[in-house]
N, CA, C and O of each residue as an XYZ file, in Angstrom:
340
protein
N       1.230     -1.237     -0.042
C       0.324     -0.088     -0.034
C       0.847      1.402     -0.239
O       0.437      2.394     -0.840
N       2.549      0.908      0.980
C       2.939      2.268      0.666
C       3.558      3.002     -0.596
O       3.721      4.198     -0.839
N       3.943      1.436     -1.566
C       4.239      2.306     -2.588
C       3.441      2.615     -3.947
O       3.706      3.081     -5.055
N       2.145      2.024     -3.163
C       1.233      2.954     -4.518
C       1.082      4.453     -4.252
O       1.032      5.230     -5.205
N       1.010      4.868     -3.043
C       0.726      6.117     -2.846
C       1.993      7.144     -2.895
O       1.871      8.367     -2.960
N       3.681      6.179     -2.837
C       4.821      6.886     -3.561
C       4.447      6.975     -5.016
O       4.327      8.099     -5.504
N       4.237      5.831     -5.812
C       3.906      5.525     -7.248
C       2.829      7.239     -7.722
O       2.949      8.062     -8.629
N       1.994      7.116     -6.714
C       1.155      8.059     -7.442
C       1.279     10.003     -7.206
O       0.517     10.806     -7.745
N       2.692     10.435     -6.069
C       3.080     11.245     -5.912
C       4.157     11.767     -6.882
O       4.315     12.972     -7.082
N       5.185     10.418     -7.711
C       5.648     11.088     -7.905
C       4.979     11.381     -9.691
O       5.648     11.988    -10.526
N       3.761     10.885     -9.945
C       3.258     10.909    -11.345
C       3.025     12.393    -11.409
O       3.372     13.190    -12.281
N       2.052     12.677     -9.775
C       1.800     13.766     -9.809
C       3.235     15.105    -10.133
O       3.102     15.824    -11.123
N       3.800     15.188     -9.721
C       5.170     15.728    -10.085
C       5.574     15.834    -11.760
O       4.986     16.611    -12.513
N       6.207     15.310    -12.015
C       5.637     15.017    -13.169
C       4.962     15.887    -14.537
O       5.294     16.423    -15.594
N       3.982     15.646    -13.829
C       2.541     16.299    -15.010
C       2.485     17.372    -14.265
O       1.342     17.799    -14.424
N       3.109     18.132    -13.467
C       2.675     19.418    -12.941
C       3.372     20.725    -13.839
O       3.050     21.913    -13.818
N       4.308     20.125    -14.530
C       4.977     21.039    -15.070
C       4.376     22.453    -15.588
O       3.947     22.195    -16.713
N       4.136     23.826    -15.310
C       4.185     24.577    -15.769
C       4.738     25.128    -17.441
O       5.853     24.939    -17.928
N       3.626     25.802    -18.034
C       4.367     26.084    -19.492
C       3.519     27.578    -19.510
O       2.325     27.868    -19.451
N       4.806     28.375    -19.625
C       4.100     30.167    -19.871
C       4.825     30.383    -21.117
O       5.983     30.367    -21.535
N       3.437     30.627    -21.597
C       3.183     31.221    -23.373
C       3.619     32.600    -23.310
O       3.881     32.898    -24.475
N       3.777     33.333    -22.760
C       4.430     34.779    -22.758
C       5.686     33.970    -22.440
O       5.796     32.847    -21.948
N       6.990     35.215    -23.028
C       7.665     35.506    -23.619
C       8.354     36.604    -21.644
O       7.744     37.345    -20.873
N       9.031     36.357    -21.652
C       9.579     37.403    -20.214
C      10.331     38.379    -20.734
O      11.171     37.739    -21.367
N      10.618     39.722    -20.903
C      11.717     40.424    -21.315
C      12.445     40.450    -20.548
O      12.045     40.591    -19.393
N      13.871     40.328    -20.814
C      15.602     40.709    -20.173
C      15.509     42.293    -19.694
O      15.943     42.457    -18.554
N      15.156     43.168    -20.174
C      15.474     44.481    -20.299
C      14.111     44.917    -19.261
O      13.015     44.385    -19.084
N      14.744     46.106    -18.706
C      14.163     46.358    -18.014
C      13.254     47.943    -18.423
O      13.838     48.651    -19.242
N      12.210     48.350    -18.007
C      10.743     48.754    -18.743
C      11.839     50.577    -18.193
O      12.238     51.456    -18.958
N      11.978     50.501    -16.755
C      12.439     51.799    -16.802
C      13.775     51.752    -15.981
O      14.007     50.962    -15.065
N      14.570     52.674    -16.432
C      16.469     53.056    -15.972
C      15.729     53.218    -14.016
O      14.702     53.802    -13.672
N      16.645     52.526    -13.210
C      17.339     53.015    -11.912
C      16.490     54.059    -11.390
O      15.473     54.221    -10.715
N      17.697     54.913    -12.239
C      17.594     56.868    -11.959
C      16.506     57.450    -12.200
O      16.311     58.578    -11.747
N      15.230     56.575    -13.238
C      13.888     57.179    -12.831
C      13.373     56.861    -11.566
O      12.538     57.490    -10.916
N      13.819     56.061    -11.348
C      13.101     55.610    -10.334
C      13.461     56.302     -9.500
O      12.397     56.623     -8.969
N      14.545     56.986     -8.758
C      15.007     57.689     -8.326
C      14.549     59.536     -7.839
O      14.444     60.410     -6.978
N      14.417     59.063     -9.362
C      13.608     61.211     -9.856
C      12.039     60.543     -9.116
O      11.676     61.217     -8.152
N      11.394     59.706     -9.352
C      10.614     58.909     -8.956
C       9.961     59.101     -7.577
O       8.808     59.356     -7.230
N      11.219     58.867     -6.854
C      11.190     58.497     -5.440
C      11.228     60.181     -4.728
O      10.714     60.766     -3.775
N      11.819     60.374     -5.434
C      12.313     62.389     -4.781
C      10.911     63.027     -5.157
O      10.456     63.783     -4.299
N       9.963     62.796     -6.595
C       9.170     63.775     -5.651
C       7.799     63.010     -5.065
O       6.941     63.833     -4.745
N       7.448     61.770     -4.878
C       6.847     61.218     -3.648
C       7.253     61.860     -2.619
O       6.330     62.465     -2.075
N       8.288     61.987     -2.105
C       9.014     62.541     -1.059
C       7.887     64.146     -0.752
O       7.013     64.595     -0.011
N       8.810     64.493     -2.055
C       7.905     65.729     -1.793
C       6.538     66.400     -2.056
O       6.029     67.510     -1.896
N       6.255     65.413     -2.449
C       4.413     65.305     -2.093
C       4.531     64.485     -0.898
O       5.030     63.360     -0.872
N       4.300     64.785     -0.430
C       4.567     63.641      1.151
C       5.195     65.001      1.835
O       4.896     64.624      2.968
N       5.593     65.809      1.986
C       6.114     66.849      2.609
C       5.274     68.149      2.405
O       5.370     69.096      3.186
N       4.281     68.152      1.107
C       3.604     69.000      1.005
C       4.489     70.257      0.007
O       4.099     71.419      0.124
N       5.350     70.035     -0.693
C       5.931     70.570     -1.251
C       5.770     70.713     -2.811
O       6.154     71.644     -3.518
N       5.414     70.095     -3.007
C       5.527     69.214     -4.694
C       4.244     70.212     -5.146
O       3.119     70.298     -4.655
N       5.015     71.110     -6.556
C       3.532     71.822     -6.755
C       3.629     71.576     -8.205
O       4.639     71.409     -8.889
N       2.509     71.584     -8.508
C       2.184     71.393     -9.717
C       2.581     72.639    -11.297
O       2.894     73.810    -11.080
N       2.474     72.055    -12.791
C       3.789     73.091    -12.931
C       2.774     73.996    -13.499
O       2.687     74.913    -12.682
N       1.916     74.228    -14.528
C       1.561     75.361    -14.572
C       0.623     76.225    -13.501
O       0.634     77.451    -13.614
N      -0.275     75.539    -12.354
C      -1.383     76.420    -11.900
C      -0.739     76.986    -10.344
O      -1.328     77.660     -9.499
N       0.899     76.363    -10.308
C       0.857     76.063     -9.107
C       0.573     75.651     -7.878
O       1.035     76.119     -6.837
N      -0.522     74.386     -8.041
C      -0.860     74.386     -7.239
C      -0.380     72.939     -6.292
O       0.066     72.153     -7.128
N      -0.303     72.314     -4.930
C      -0.203     71.475     -4.354
C      -1.022     70.615     -4.675
O      -2.224     70.618     -4.939
N       0.365     69.309     -4.582
C      -0.161     67.966     -5.799
C      -0.374     67.327     -4.728
O       0.537     67.129     -3.924
N      -1.797     66.832     -4.503
C      -1.997     65.854     -2.971
C      -2.076     64.135     -3.698
O      -1.936     63.109     -3.031
N      -2.262     64.173     -4.787
C      -2.475     62.881     -5.457
C      -0.926     61.917     -6.022
O       0.125     62.179     -6.607
N      -1.475     60.936     -5.533
C      -0.087     59.799     -5.719
C       0.013     59.472     -7.358
O       1.088     59.786     -7.869
N      -0.802     58.989     -8.067
C      -0.829     59.068     -9.493
C       0.373     60.336     -9.797
O       1.530     60.113    -10.152
N      -0.255     61.743     -9.547
C       0.553     63.011    -10.452
C       1.695     62.809     -9.859
O       2.695     63.394    -10.275
N       1.745     62.133     -9.013
C       3.441     62.577     -8.112
C       4.523     62.124     -9.169
O       5.550     62.655     -9.594
N       3.602     60.413     -9.529
C       4.480     59.421    -10.039
C       4.910     60.101    -11.387
O       6.065     60.113    -11.812
N       3.580     60.788    -12.135
C       3.514     61.334    -13.667
C       4.868     62.556    -13.609
O       5.751     62.706    -14.453
N       4.676     63.280    -12.391
C       5.306     64.738    -12.565
C       6.798     63.934    -12.719
O       7.403     64.117    -13.776
N       7.522     62.875    -11.488
C       8.654     62.419    -11.353
C       8.757     61.341    -12.671
O       9.855     60.785    -12.687
N       7.834     60.918    -13.800
C       8.780     60.385    -14.960
C       8.709     62.010    -15.935
O       9.817     62.366    -16.335
N       8.150     62.451    -16.111
C       7.939     63.266    -16.888
C       9.119     64.373    -16.683
O       9.444     65.266    -17.465
N       9.494     64.157    -15.807
C      11.403     64.421    -15.411
C      12.332     64.156    -15.881
O      13.182     64.964    -16.254
N      12.399     62.796    -15.988
C      12.911     62.037    -16.692
C      12.898     61.322    -17.668
O      13.617     60.333    -17.813
N      12.213     61.666    -18.329
C      11.942     61.933    -19.992
C      12.864     63.444    -20.345
O      13.849     63.748    -21.018
N      12.073     63.997    -19.626
C      12.881     65.032    -20.125
C      14.981     65.153    -19.856
O      15.712     65.689    -20.689
N      15.294     64.758    -19.041
C      16.540     64.329    -18.738
C      17.272     63.341    -19.277
O      18.458     63.154    -19.006
N      16.570     62.633    -20.101
C      16.297     61.844    -21.554
C      17.177     60.248    -21.328
O      18.032     59.623    -21.955
N      15.996     59.961    -19.416
C      16.487     58.516    -18.902
C      15.692     57.310    -19.376
O      14.521     57.685    -19.328
N      15.715     56.512    -19.651
C      15.166     55.204    -20.615
C      13.715     55.140    -19.187
O      13.825     54.863    -17.992
N      12.664     55.468    -19.883
C      10.814     55.878    -19.441
C      10.475     55.253    -20.948
O      11.028     55.608    -21.988
N       9.652     54.450    -20.848
C       8.273     54.495    -21.759
C       7.844     55.501    -22.157
O       7.691     56.254    -21.195
N       7.468     56.092    -23.333
C       6.618     57.194    -24.051
C       5.590     57.013    -22.887
O       5.478     56.071    -22.101
N       4.685     58.470    -23.015
C       3.567     58.582    -22.520
C       2.094     57.896    -23.324
O       1.857     57.957    -24.530
N       1.526     57.470    -22.622
C       0.455     56.518    -23.209
C      -0.379     57.459    -24.622
O      -0.420     57.322    -25.844
N      -1.157     58.767    -23.264
C      -2.232     59.075    -24.374
C      -1.297     60.678    -24.271
O      -1.614     61.624    -24.992
């Protein structure tokens, strides 16, 4: 009886291999220095020092702070994907 259980376990292990259809890209989408730009802008937002460009209003949105950091990284020529819209 013990050998049947061992045989069942071994068949389960061999058939449970996962095959992924997606290829994982080896290159980074964002440069590490772009991440530091975003981190700097997030800290400024949390301290209440981050202002929006045109109106000069205080930025309170997390997403907006990230967008400002990525925008500045693009202007400096760092590796950042293009804007979606």
